[in-house]
Coordinates of C-alpha atoms and ligand atoms in Angstrom, one line a residue:
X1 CA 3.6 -19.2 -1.4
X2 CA 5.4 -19.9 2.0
X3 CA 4.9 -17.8 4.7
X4 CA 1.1 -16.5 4.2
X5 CA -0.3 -14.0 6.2
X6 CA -3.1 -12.5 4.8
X7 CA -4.5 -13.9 1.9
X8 CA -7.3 -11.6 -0.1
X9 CA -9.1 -13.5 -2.6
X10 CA -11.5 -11.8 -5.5
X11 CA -12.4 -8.2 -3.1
X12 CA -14.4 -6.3 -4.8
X13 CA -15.3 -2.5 -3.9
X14 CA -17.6 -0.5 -5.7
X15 CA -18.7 3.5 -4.9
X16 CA -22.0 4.5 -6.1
X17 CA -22.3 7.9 -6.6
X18 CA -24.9 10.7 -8.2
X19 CA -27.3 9.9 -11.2
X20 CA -26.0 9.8 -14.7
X21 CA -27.8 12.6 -16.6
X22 CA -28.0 10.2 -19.9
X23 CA -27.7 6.6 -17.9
X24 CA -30.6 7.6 -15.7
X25 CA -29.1 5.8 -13.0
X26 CA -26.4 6.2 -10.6
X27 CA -22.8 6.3 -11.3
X28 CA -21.1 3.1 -10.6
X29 CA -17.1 3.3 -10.0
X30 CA -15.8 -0.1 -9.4
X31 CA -12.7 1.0 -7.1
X32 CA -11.1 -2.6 -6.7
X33 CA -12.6 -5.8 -9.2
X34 CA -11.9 -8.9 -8.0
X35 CA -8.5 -8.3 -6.5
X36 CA -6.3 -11.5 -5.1
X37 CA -3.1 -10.8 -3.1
X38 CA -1.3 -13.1 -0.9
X39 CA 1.0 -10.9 2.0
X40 CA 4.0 -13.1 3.4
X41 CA 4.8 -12.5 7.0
X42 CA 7.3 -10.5 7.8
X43 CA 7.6 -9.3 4.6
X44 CA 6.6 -6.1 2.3
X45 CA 4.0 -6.1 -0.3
X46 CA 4.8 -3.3 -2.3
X47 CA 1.0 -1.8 -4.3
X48 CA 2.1 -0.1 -7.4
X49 CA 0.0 2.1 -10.0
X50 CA -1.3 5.4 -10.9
X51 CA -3.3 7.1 -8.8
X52 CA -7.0 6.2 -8.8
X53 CA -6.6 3.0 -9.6
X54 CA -7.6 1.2 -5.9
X55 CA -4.7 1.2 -3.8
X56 CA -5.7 3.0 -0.9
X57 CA -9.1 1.2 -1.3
X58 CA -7.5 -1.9 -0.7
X59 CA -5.0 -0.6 2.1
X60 CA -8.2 0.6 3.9
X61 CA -10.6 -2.4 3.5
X62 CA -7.7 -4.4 4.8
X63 CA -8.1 -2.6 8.2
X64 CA -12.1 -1.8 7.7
X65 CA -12.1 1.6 7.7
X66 CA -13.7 1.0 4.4
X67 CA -16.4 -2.1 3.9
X68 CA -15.5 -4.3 0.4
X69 CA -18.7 -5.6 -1.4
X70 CA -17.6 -8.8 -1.5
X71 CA -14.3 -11.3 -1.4
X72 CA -12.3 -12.4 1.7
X73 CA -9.0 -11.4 3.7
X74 CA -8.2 -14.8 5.5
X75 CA -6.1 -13.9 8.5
X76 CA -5.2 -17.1 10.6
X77 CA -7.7 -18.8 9.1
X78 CA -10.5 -16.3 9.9
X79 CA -12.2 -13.6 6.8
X80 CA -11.4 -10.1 8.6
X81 CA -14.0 -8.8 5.9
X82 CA -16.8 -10.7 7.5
X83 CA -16.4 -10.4 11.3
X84 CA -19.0 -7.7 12.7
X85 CA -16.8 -4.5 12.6
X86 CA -17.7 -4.4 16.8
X87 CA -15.5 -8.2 16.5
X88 CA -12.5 -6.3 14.5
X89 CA -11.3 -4.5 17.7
X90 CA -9.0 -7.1 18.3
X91 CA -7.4 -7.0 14.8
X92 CA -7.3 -3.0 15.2
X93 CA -4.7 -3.2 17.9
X94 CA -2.8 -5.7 15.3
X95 CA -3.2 -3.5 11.9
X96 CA -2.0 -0.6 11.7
X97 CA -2.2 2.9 9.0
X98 CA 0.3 5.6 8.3
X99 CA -0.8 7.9 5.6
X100 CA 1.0 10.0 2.7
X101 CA 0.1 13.7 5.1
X102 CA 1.1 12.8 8.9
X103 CA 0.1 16.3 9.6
X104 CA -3.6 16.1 9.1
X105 CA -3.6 13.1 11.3
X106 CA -1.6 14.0 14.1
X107 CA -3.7 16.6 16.6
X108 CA -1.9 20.0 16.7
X109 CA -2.6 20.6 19.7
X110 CA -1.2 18.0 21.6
X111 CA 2.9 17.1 22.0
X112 CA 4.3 14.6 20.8
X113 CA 4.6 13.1 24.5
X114 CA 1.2 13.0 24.9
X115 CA -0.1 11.4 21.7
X116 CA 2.4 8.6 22.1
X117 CA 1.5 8.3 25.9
X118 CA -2.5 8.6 24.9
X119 CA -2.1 5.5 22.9
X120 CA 0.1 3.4 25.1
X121 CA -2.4 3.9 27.3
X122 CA -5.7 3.3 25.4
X123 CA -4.7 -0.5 24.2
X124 CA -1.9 -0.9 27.9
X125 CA -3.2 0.6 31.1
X126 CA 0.6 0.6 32.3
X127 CA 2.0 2.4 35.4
X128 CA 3.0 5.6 34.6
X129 CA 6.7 5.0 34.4
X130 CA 6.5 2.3 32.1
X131 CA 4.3 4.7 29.7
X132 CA 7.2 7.4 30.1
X133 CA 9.9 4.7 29.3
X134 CA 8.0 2.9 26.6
X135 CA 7.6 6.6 24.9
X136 CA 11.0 7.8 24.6
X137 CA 12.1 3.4 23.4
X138 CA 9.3 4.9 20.3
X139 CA 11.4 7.8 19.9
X140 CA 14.6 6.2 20.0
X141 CA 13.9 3.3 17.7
X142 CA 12.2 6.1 15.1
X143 CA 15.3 8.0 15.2
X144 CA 13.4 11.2 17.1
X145 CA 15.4 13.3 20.1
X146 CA 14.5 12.9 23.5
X147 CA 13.0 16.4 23.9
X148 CA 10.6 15.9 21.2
X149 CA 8.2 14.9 23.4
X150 CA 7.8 18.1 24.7
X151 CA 7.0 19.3 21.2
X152 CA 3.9 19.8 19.0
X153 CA 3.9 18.7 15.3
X154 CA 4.5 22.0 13.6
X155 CA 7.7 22.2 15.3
X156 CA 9.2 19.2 13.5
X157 CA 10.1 19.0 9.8
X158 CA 7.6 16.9 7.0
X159 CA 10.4 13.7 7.5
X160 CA 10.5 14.3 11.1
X161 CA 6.7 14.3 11.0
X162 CA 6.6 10.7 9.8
X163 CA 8.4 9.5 12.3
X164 CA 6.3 10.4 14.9
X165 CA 3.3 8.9 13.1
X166 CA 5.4 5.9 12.6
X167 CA 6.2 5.7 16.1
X168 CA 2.6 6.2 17.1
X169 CA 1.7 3.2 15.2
X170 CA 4.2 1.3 16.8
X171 CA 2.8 1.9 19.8
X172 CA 0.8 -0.9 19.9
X173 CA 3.1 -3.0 18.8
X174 CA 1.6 -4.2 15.5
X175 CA 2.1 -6.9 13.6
X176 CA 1.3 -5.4 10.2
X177 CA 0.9 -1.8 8.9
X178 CA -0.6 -0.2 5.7
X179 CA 1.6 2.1 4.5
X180 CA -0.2 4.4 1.6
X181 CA 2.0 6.7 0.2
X182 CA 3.7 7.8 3.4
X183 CA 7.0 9.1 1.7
X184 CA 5.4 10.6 -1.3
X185 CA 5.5 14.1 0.6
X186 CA 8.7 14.1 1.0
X187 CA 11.9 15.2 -0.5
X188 CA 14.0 12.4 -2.5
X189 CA 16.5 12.2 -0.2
X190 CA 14.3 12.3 3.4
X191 CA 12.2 9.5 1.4
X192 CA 15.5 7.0 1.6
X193 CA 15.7 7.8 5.1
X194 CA 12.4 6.5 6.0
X195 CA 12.3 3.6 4.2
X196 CA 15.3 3.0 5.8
X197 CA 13.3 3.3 8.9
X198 CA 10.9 1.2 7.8
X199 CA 13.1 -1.4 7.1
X200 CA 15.0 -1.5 10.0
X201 CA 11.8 -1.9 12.0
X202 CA 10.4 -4.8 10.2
X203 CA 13.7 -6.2 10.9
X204 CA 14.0 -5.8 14.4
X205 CA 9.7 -6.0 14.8
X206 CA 9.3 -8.5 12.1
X207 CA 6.3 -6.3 11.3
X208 CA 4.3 -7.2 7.8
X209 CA 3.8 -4.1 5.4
X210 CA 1.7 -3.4 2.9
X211 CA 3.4 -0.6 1.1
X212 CA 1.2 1.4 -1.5
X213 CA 2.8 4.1 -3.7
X214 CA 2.2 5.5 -7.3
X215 CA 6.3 5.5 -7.2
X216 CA 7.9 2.4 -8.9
X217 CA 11.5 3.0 -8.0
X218 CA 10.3 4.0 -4.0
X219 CA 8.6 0.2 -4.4
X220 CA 11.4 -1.2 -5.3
X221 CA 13.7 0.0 -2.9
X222 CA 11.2 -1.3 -0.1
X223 CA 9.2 -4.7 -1.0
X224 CA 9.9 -8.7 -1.4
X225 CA 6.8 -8.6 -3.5
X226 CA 5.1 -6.1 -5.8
X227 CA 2.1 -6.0 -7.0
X228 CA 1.2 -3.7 -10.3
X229 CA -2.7 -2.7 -10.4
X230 CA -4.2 -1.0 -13.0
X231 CA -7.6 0.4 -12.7
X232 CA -9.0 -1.8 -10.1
X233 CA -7.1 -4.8 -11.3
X234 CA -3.8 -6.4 -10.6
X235 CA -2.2 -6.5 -14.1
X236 CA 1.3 -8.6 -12.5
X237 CA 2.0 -10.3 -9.4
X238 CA 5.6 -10.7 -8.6
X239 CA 9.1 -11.5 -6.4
X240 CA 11.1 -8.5 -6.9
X241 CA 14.0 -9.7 -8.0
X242 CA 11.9 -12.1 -10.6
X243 CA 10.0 -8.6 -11.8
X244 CA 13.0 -6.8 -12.3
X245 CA 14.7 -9.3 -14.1
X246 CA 11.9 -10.6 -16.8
X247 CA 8.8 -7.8 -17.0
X248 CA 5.6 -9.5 -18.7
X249 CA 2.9 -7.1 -18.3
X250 CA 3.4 -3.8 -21.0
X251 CA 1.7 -1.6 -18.2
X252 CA 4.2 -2.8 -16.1
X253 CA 7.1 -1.9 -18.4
X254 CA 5.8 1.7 -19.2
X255 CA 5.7 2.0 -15.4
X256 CA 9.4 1.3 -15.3
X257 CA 10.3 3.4 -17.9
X258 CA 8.8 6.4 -16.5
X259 CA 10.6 5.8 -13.7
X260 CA 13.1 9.0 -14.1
X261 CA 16.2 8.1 -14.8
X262 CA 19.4 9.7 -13.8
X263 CA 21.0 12.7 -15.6
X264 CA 21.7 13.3 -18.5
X265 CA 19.3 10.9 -20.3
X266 CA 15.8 11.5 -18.2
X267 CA 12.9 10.0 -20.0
X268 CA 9.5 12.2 -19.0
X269 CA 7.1 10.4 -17.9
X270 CA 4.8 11.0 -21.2
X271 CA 7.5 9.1 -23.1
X272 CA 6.4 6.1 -21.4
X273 CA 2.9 6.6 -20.6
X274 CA 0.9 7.2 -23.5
X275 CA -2.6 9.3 -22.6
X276 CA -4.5 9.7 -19.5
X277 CA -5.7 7.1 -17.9
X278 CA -9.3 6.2 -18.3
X279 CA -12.2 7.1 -16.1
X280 CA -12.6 4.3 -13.6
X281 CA -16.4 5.3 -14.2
X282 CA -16.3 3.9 -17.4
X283 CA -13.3 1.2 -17.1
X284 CA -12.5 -0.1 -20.8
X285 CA -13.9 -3.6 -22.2
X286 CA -11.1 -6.7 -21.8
X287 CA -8.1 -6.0 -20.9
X288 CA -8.7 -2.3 -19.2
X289 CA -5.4 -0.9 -20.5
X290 CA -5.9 -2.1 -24.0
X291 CA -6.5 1.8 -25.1
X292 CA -2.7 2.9 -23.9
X293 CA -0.9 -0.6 -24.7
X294 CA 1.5 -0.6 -27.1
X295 CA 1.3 -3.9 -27.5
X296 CA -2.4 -4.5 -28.1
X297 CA -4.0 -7.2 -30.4
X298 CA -7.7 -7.9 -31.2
X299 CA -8.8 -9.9 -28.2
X300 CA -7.6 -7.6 -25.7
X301 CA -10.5 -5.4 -26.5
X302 CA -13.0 -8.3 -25.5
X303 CA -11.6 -10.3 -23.3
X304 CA -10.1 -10.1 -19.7
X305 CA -7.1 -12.8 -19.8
X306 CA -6.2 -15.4 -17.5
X307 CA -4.0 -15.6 -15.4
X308 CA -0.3 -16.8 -16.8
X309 CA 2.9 -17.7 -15.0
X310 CA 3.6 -19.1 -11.7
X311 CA 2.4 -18.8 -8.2
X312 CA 5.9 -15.6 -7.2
X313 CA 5.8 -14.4 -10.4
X314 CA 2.3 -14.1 -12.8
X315 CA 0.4 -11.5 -15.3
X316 CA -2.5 -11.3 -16.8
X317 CA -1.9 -10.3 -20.7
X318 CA -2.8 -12.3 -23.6
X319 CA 0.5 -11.7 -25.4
X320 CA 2.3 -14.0 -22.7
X321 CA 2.8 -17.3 -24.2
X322 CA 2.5 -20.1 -21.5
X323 CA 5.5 -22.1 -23.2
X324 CA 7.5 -18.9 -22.9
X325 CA 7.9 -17.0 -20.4
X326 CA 7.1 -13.5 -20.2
X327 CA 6.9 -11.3 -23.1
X328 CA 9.0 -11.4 -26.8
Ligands
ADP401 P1 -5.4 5.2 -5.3 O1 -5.1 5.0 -3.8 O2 -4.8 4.1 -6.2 O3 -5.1 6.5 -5.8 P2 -8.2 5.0 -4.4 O4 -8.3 3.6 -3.8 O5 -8.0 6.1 -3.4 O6 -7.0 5.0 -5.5 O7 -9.4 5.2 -5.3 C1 -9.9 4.4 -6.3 C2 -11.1 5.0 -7.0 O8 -12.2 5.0 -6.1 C3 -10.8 6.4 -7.4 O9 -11.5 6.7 -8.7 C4 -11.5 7.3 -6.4 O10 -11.9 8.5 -6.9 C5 -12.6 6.4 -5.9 N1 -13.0 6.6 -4.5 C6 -12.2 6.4 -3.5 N2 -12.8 6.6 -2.3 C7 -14.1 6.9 -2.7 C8 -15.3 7.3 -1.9 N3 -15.3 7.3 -0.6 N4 -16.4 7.6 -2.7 C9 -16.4 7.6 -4.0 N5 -15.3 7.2 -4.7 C10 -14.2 6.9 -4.1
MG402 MG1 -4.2 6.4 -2.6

Protein backbone atom coordinates (compact mmCIF):
# COMPACT_ATOMS: atom_id res chain seq x y z
CA UNK A 1 0.00 0.00 0.00
CA UNK A 2 1.04 3.72 -0.64
CA UNK A 3 2.02 5.74 1.97
CA UNK A 4 3.84 3.15 4.49
CA UNK A 5 4.82 4.11 7.71
CA UNK A 6 5.37 1.47 9.81
CA UNK A 7 5.35 -1.73 8.52
CA UNK A 8 5.14 -4.90 11.34
CA UNK A 9 5.86 -8.11 9.84
CA UNK A 10 5.16 -11.75 11.67
CA UNK A 11 5.64 -10.04 15.73
CA UNK A 12 5.25 -12.46 17.92
CA UNK A 13 4.79 -11.95 21.91
CA UNK A 14 4.51 -14.57 24.21
CA UNK A 15 3.99 -14.32 28.30
CA UNK A 16 5.27 -17.14 30.32
CA UNK A 17 3.64 -17.48 33.39
CA UNK A 18 3.36 -20.08 36.59
CA UNK A 19 3.76 -23.96 36.16
CA UNK A 20 0.92 -26.02 34.92
CA UNK A 21 -0.12 -28.35 37.70
CA UNK A 22 -0.85 -31.28 35.00
CA UNK A 23 1.69 -29.85 32.01
CA UNK A 24 4.51 -29.73 34.47
CA UNK A 25 5.78 -26.75 32.82
CA UNK A 26 5.07 -23.26 32.66
CA UNK A 27 2.09 -21.61 31.24
CA UNK A 28 2.60 -20.31 27.79
CA UNK A 29 0.14 -17.46 26.53
CA UNK A 30 1.01 -16.45 23.11
CA UNK A 31 -0.42 -12.68 23.36
CA UNK A 32 0.26 -11.69 19.52
CA UNK A 33 1.30 -14.86 16.81
CA UNK A 34 2.80 -13.70 13.97
CA UNK A 35 1.04 -10.43 13.52
CA UNK A 36 1.56 -8.26 10.03
CA UNK A 37 0.17 -4.75 9.81
CA UNK A 38 1.17 -2.06 7.44
CA UNK A 39 0.25 1.75 9.12
CA UNK A 40 -0.12 4.55 6.26
CA UNK A 41 1.13 7.93 7.20
CA UNK A 42 -1.11 10.25 8.22
CA UNK A 43 -3.62 7.94 8.54
CA UNK A 44 -5.57 5.74 11.35
CA UNK A 45 -5.19 2.10 11.82
CA UNK A 46 -8.13 1.25 13.59
CA UNK A 47 -7.24 -2.56 16.08
CA UNK A 48 -10.56 -4.23 16.54
CA UNK A 49 -11.41 -7.38 18.79
CA UNK A 50 -12.45 -8.63 22.13
CA UNK A 51 -10.61 -7.96 24.85
CA UNK A 52 -7.60 -10.19 25.48
CA UNK A 53 -6.98 -10.90 22.31
CA UNK A 54 -3.40 -8.71 21.76
CA UNK A 55 -4.26 -5.32 21.10
CA UNK A 56 -2.61 -3.39 23.65
CA UNK A 57 0.27 -5.89 23.29
CA UNK A 58 0.79 -4.74 20.02
CA UNK A 59 0.14 -0.89 20.76
CA UNK A 60 2.79 -1.22 23.45
CA UNK A 61 5.60 -3.27 21.57
CA UNK A 62 5.16 -0.64 18.91
CA UNK A 63 6.60 1.99 21.38
CA UNK A 64 8.72 -0.69 23.57
CA UNK A 65 7.34 -0.44 26.60
CA UNK A 66 6.80 -4.10 25.97
CA UNK A 67 9.79 -6.35 24.16
CA UNK A 68 8.10 -8.82 21.18
CA UNK A 69 9.94 -12.24 20.88
CA UNK A 70 10.48 -11.92 17.53
CA UNK A 71 9.23 -10.07 14.00
CA UNK A 72 10.08 -6.41 12.84
CA UNK A 73 8.46 -2.82 12.96
CA UNK A 74 10.34 -1.18 9.87
CA UNK A 75 10.17 2.58 10.53
CA UNK A 76 12.14 4.55 7.68
CA UNK A 77 13.76 1.75 6.85
CA UNK A 78 15.14 0.90 10.33
CA UNK A 79 13.45 -2.42 12.79
CA UNK A 80 12.34 -0.25 15.98
CA UNK A 81 12.08 -3.86 17.61
CA UNK A 82 15.82 -4.40 17.33
CA UNK A 83 17.57 -1.09 18.23
CA UNK A 84 19.01 -1.30 21.93
CA UNK A 85 16.01 0.25 23.94
CA UNK A 86 18.94 3.04 25.18
CA UNK A 87 18.87 3.83 20.88
CA UNK A 88 14.84 4.09 21.03
CA UNK A 89 15.01 7.57 22.84
CA UNK A 90 14.84 9.20 19.73
CA UNK A 91 11.68 7.31 18.50
CA UNK A 92 10.15 8.04 22.09
CA UNK A 93 9.91 11.71 21.46
CA UNK A 94 8.18 10.61 18.00
CA UNK A 95 5.63 7.79 19.45
CA UNK A 96 3.44 8.61 21.54
CA UNK A 97 0.49 6.60 24.21
CA UNK A 98 -2.79 7.68 25.52
CA UNK A 99 -4.53 5.07 27.49
CA UNK A 100 -8.35 3.97 28.05
CA UNK A 101 -7.97 5.65 32.17
CA UNK A 102 -6.17 9.26 31.79
CA UNK A 103 -6.50 9.45 35.49
CA UNK A 104 -4.15 6.87 36.58
CA UNK A 105 -1.54 8.39 34.34
CA UNK A 106 -1.74 11.92 34.95
CA UNK A 107 -0.04 12.83 38.55
CA UNK A 108 -2.71 14.25 40.94
CA UNK A 109 -0.77 16.34 42.42
CA UNK A 110 0.49 18.48 39.87
CA UNK A 111 -1.89 21.13 37.61
CA UNK A 112 -2.46 20.80 34.58
CA UNK A 113 0.08 23.84 33.81
CA UNK A 114 2.74 22.09 35.17
CA UNK A 115 2.59 18.66 33.55
CA UNK A 116 2.23 20.29 30.12
CA UNK A 117 5.13 22.69 31.02
CA UNK A 118 7.26 19.54 32.64
CA UNK A 119 7.22 17.93 29.28
CA UNK A 120 7.80 20.83 26.98
CA UNK A 121 10.57 21.22 28.79
CA UNK A 122 12.16 17.65 29.18
CA UNK A 123 12.36 17.01 25.13
CA UNK A 124 12.67 21.58 24.40
CA UNK A 125 14.69 23.51 26.98
CA UNK A 126 12.68 26.73 25.70
CA UNK A 127 12.73 30.16 27.42
CA UNK A 128 10.19 30.33 29.74
CA UNK A 129 7.71 32.36 27.70
CA UNK A 130 7.70 30.19 24.90
CA UNK A 131 6.85 27.17 27.41
CA UNK A 132 3.89 29.36 28.87
CA UNK A 133 2.69 30.14 25.17
CA UNK A 134 3.27 26.68 23.78
CA UNK A 135 0.99 25.41 26.84
CA UNK A 136 -2.02 27.32 26.59
CA UNK A 137 -1.59 26.66 21.94
CA UNK A 138 -2.02 22.61 23.75
CA UNK A 139 -5.02 23.75 25.52
CA UNK A 140 -6.49 25.59 22.83
CA UNK A 141 -6.08 23.12 20.07
CA UNK A 142 -7.53 20.32 22.66
CA UNK A 143 -10.47 22.31 23.27
CA UNK A 144 -9.47 23.01 27.23
CA UNK A 145 -10.09 26.79 28.92
CA UNK A 146 -7.33 28.85 29.61
CA UNK A 147 -7.60 28.60 33.37
CA UNK A 148 -7.20 25.01 33.35
CA UNK A 149 -3.81 25.20 33.78
CA UNK A 150 -4.19 26.25 37.13
CA UNK A 151 -6.05 23.11 37.83
CA UNK A 152 -5.38 19.55 38.98
CA UNK A 153 -6.99 16.52 37.32
CA UNK A 154 -9.78 15.70 39.66
CA UNK A 155 -11.21 19.00 38.99
CA UNK A 156 -11.99 18.20 35.33
CA UNK A 157 -14.59 15.77 34.04
CA UNK A 158 -13.47 11.91 32.57
CA UNK A 159 -13.87 13.79 28.74
CA UNK A 160 -12.09 16.74 29.94
CA UNK A 161 -9.52 14.35 31.44
CA UNK A 162 -8.60 13.04 27.99
CA UNK A 163 -7.98 16.03 26.67
CA UNK A 164 -5.40 16.95 28.82
CA UNK A 165 -3.63 13.62 28.27
CA UNK A 166 -4.15 14.21 24.68
CA UNK A 167 -2.54 17.49 24.84
CA UNK A 168 0.31 16.19 26.90
CA UNK A 169 1.17 13.88 24.14
CA UNK A 170 1.12 16.47 21.82
CA UNK A 171 3.51 18.14 23.54
CA UNK A 172 6.21 16.78 21.85
CA UNK A 173 4.84 17.10 18.73
CA UNK A 174 4.60 13.50 17.61
CA UNK A 175 4.28 12.03 14.59
CA UNK A 176 2.34 8.97 15.59
CA UNK A 177 0.31 7.94 18.80
CA UNK A 178 -1.17 4.66 20.06
CA UNK A 179 -4.41 5.17 21.05
CA UNK A 180 -5.69 1.96 23.33
CA UNK A 181 -9.10 2.37 24.23
CA UNK A 182 -8.94 6.03 25.17
CA UNK A 183 -12.75 6.75 24.70
CA UNK A 184 -13.95 3.46 26.07
CA UNK A 185 -14.50 5.33 29.54
CA UNK A 186 -16.51 7.61 28.45
CA UNK A 187 -20.04 8.32 27.84
CA UNK A 188 -21.41 7.77 24.12
CA UNK A 189 -21.83 11.08 23.51
CA UNK A 190 -18.31 12.71 25.12
CA UNK A 191 -16.78 9.61 23.02
CA UNK A 192 -17.88 11.53 19.54
CA UNK A 193 -16.43 14.53 20.87
CA UNK A 194 -13.01 13.20 21.20
CA UNK A 195 -12.65 11.43 18.22
CA UNK A 196 -13.71 14.43 16.86
CA UNK A 197 -10.59 15.72 18.50
CA UNK A 198 -8.62 13.23 17.31
CA UNK A 199 -9.48 13.78 13.99
CA UNK A 200 -9.11 17.31 13.76
CA UNK A 201 -5.52 16.93 15.02
CA UNK A 202 -4.38 14.49 12.64
CA UNK A 203 -5.73 16.87 10.23
CA UNK A 204 -4.10 19.80 11.16
CA UNK A 205 -0.75 17.64 12.71
CA UNK A 206 -0.93 14.99 10.04
CA UNK A 207 -0.23 12.77 13.08
CA UNK A 208 -0.39 8.64 12.34
CA UNK A 209 -2.78 6.73 14.84
CA UNK A 210 -2.99 3.51 15.73
CA UNK A 211 -6.34 3.30 17.29
CA UNK A 212 -7.11 0.10 19.45
CA UNK A 213 -10.76 -0.52 20.75
CA UNK A 214 -12.88 -3.62 21.52
CA UNK A 215 -15.74 -1.16 19.95
CA UNK A 216 -16.47 -1.79 16.26
CA UNK A 217 -18.82 1.13 15.53
CA UNK A 218 -16.11 3.65 17.73
CA UNK A 219 -13.46 2.05 14.87
CA UNK A 220 -15.38 2.89 12.36
CA UNK A 221 -16.20 6.27 13.04
CA UNK A 222 -12.26 6.90 13.36
CA UNK A 223 -9.85 4.75 10.91
CA UNK A 224 -8.90 4.60 6.94
CA UNK A 225 -7.96 1.02 7.85
CA UNK A 226 -9.17 -1.63 10.25
CA UNK A 227 -7.76 -4.39 11.29
CA UNK A 228 -9.98 -7.37 13.01
CA UNK A 229 -7.70 -9.71 15.43
CA UNK A 230 -8.85 -12.53 17.05
CA UNK A 231 -6.83 -14.18 19.72
CA UNK A 232 -3.44 -13.11 18.76
CA UNK A 233 -4.22 -13.20 15.07
CA UNK A 234 -5.43 -10.82 12.55
CA UNK A 235 -8.46 -12.61 11.11
CA UNK A 236 -9.17 -9.48 8.18
CA UNK A 237 -7.15 -6.69 7.04
CA UNK A 238 -9.12 -3.91 5.41
CA UNK A 239 -9.96 -0.19 3.71
CA UNK A 240 -12.93 0.87 5.58
CA UNK A 241 -15.07 1.64 3.21
CA UNK A 242 -14.05 -1.89 1.29
CA UNK A 243 -14.88 -3.71 4.90
CA UNK A 244 -18.05 -2.17 5.33
CA UNK A 245 -19.24 -2.77 2.02
CA UNK A 246 -18.16 -6.70 1.37
CA UNK A 247 -17.30 -8.51 5.07
CA UNK A 248 -15.32 -11.89 4.40
CA UNK A 249 -14.25 -13.02 7.72
CA UNK A 250 -17.46 -14.63 9.96
CA UNK A 251 -15.67 -13.17 13.19
CA UNK A 252 -15.79 -10.15 11.53
CA UNK A 253 -19.44 -10.18 10.77
CA UNK A 254 -20.51 -11.30 14.42
CA UNK A 255 -18.47 -8.33 15.38
CA UNK A 256 -20.67 -6.07 13.34
CA UNK A 257 -23.69 -7.48 14.43
CA UNK A 258 -23.17 -7.01 17.92
CA UNK A 259 -22.54 -3.71 17.30
CA UNK A 260 -25.89 -2.33 19.11
CA UNK A 261 -28.14 -1.07 16.97
CA UNK A 262 -30.48 1.71 17.41
CA UNK A 263 -33.91 1.46 19.05
CA UNK A 264 -36.38 -0.39 18.75
CA UNK A 265 -34.61 -3.46 17.20
CA UNK A 266 -31.24 -3.73 19.52
CA UNK A 267 -29.56 -7.11 18.91
CA UNK A 268 -27.55 -8.07 22.39
CA UNK A 269 -24.41 -8.82 21.92
CA UNK A 270 -24.99 -12.76 22.67
CA UNK A 271 -27.08 -12.82 19.62
CA UNK A 272 -24.08 -12.36 17.61
CA UNK A 273 -21.40 -13.79 19.63
CA UNK A 274 -21.85 -17.27 20.32
CA UNK A 275 -19.85 -18.43 23.79
CA UNK A 276 -16.91 -17.02 25.49
CA UNK A 277 -14.05 -16.74 23.94
CA UNK A 278 -11.30 -19.24 24.46
CA UNK A 279 -8.40 -19.13 26.83
CA UNK A 280 -5.57 -17.54 24.99
CA UNK A 281 -3.59 -20.24 27.20
CA UNK A 282 -4.94 -22.86 25.31
CA UNK A 283 -5.71 -21.05 21.71
CA UNK A 284 -7.84 -23.61 19.55
CA UNK A 285 -6.11 -25.81 16.68
CA UNK A 286 -6.53 -24.15 12.83
CA UNK A 287 -8.40 -21.49 12.47
CA UNK A 288 -8.62 -20.18 16.38
CA UNK A 289 -12.32 -19.20 16.09
CA UNK A 290 -13.40 -22.43 14.57
CA UNK A 291 -15.25 -23.30 18.06
CA UNK A 292 -17.69 -20.05 17.77
CA UNK A 293 -18.01 -19.89 13.80
CA UNK A 294 -21.00 -20.34 12.42
CA UNK A 295 -19.68 -21.09 9.40
CA UNK A 296 -17.13 -23.75 10.20
CA UNK A 297 -16.20 -26.77 7.93
CA UNK A 298 -13.70 -29.70 8.56
CA UNK A 299 -10.30 -28.10 7.80
CA UNK A 300 -10.75 -25.23 9.87
CA UNK A 301 -10.12 -27.39 12.89
CA UNK A 302 -6.62 -28.34 11.38
CA UNK A 303 -5.48 -25.91 9.48
CA UNK A 304 -4.54 -22.08 9.81
CA UNK A 305 -5.62 -20.63 6.19
CA UNK A 306 -3.78 -18.47 3.97
CA UNK A 307 -4.07 -15.46 3.33
CA UNK A 308 -6.96 -14.44 0.59
CA UNK A 309 -7.77 -11.21 -1.11
CA UNK A 310 -5.77 -8.29 -2.01
CA UNK A 311 -3.12 -6.12 -0.55
CA UNK A 312 -6.40 -2.97 1.17
CA UNK A 313 -8.68 -5.57 1.66
CA UNK A 314 -7.65 -9.47 2.76
CA UNK A 315 -8.88 -12.39 5.38
CA UNK A 316 -7.73 -15.35 6.41
CA UNK A 317 -10.76 -18.03 6.28
CA UNK A 318 -10.96 -21.06 4.28
CA UNK A 319 -14.52 -20.50 3.12
CA UNK A 320 -13.33 -17.45 0.89
CA UNK A 321 -13.08 -18.57 -2.62
CA UNK A 322 -10.16 -16.81 -4.41
CA UNK A 323 -12.41 -16.56 -7.76
CA UNK A 324 -14.98 -14.86 -5.60
CA UNK A 325 -14.65 -12.51 -3.56
CA UNK A 326 -15.45 -12.51 -0.02
CA UNK A 327 -17.92 -14.80 1.51
CA UNK A 328 -21.44 -16.51 -0.17
P1 LIG B 1 -6.26 -6.59 24.62
O1 LIG B 1 -5.60 -5.26 24.65
O2 LIG B 1 -6.74 -7.01 23.26
O3 LIG B 1 -7.36 -6.70 25.63
P2 LIG B 1 -3.73 -7.52 25.68
O4 LIG B 1 -2.74 -7.24 24.62
O5 LIG B 1 -3.78 -6.60 26.83
O6 LIG B 1 -5.18 -7.69 25.03
O7 LIG B 1 -3.47 -8.98 26.25
C1 LIG B 1 -3.36 -10.13 25.43
C2 LIG B 1 -3.19 -11.33 26.33
O8 LIG B 1 -1.93 -11.25 26.97
C3 LIG B 1 -4.24 -11.42 27.42
O9 LIG B 1 -4.59 -12.77 27.62
C4 LIG B 1 -3.54 -10.87 28.63
O10 LIG B 1 -4.03 -11.45 29.81
C5 LIG B 1 -2.10 -11.29 28.38
N1 LIG B 1 -1.13 -10.37 28.97
C6 LIG B 1 -1.01 -9.05 28.69
N2 LIG B 1 0.01 -8.50 29.39
C7 LIG B 1 0.54 -9.52 30.12
C8 LIG B 1 1.65 -9.61 31.04
N3 LIG B 1 2.38 -8.54 31.33
N4 LIG B 1 1.90 -10.81 31.60
C9 LIG B 1 1.16 -11.90 31.30
N5 LIG B 1 0.13 -11.88 30.44
C10 LIG B 1 -0.18 -10.72 29.85
MG1 LIG C 1 -6.12 -3.60 25.80
Amino acid sequence: MENNYISIRNLKKVYTSGSGIFSGGKHQLKAIDGVSLEIRKGKTLGLVGESGCGKSTIGRCLIRLTEPDSGEAIYQGIDIMKIKKSEFTPYRKKFQIIFQDPYSSLNPRMTVGDILKEIIKFHNPNKKKEIEDKCYKLLEVTGLNRNSINKYPHEFSGGQRQRIAIARALAVEPEFIVCDEPVSALDVSIQSQIINLLKDLQKEFGITYLFISHDLSVVKHISDDIAVMYLGKIMEFSEKEKLFSELYHPYTKSLLSSVPKPEPRNKSRAEALKGEIPSPLNIPSGCPFHTRCPQVIDICTELFPSKRGSDNHYAYCHLINDKTSGIK
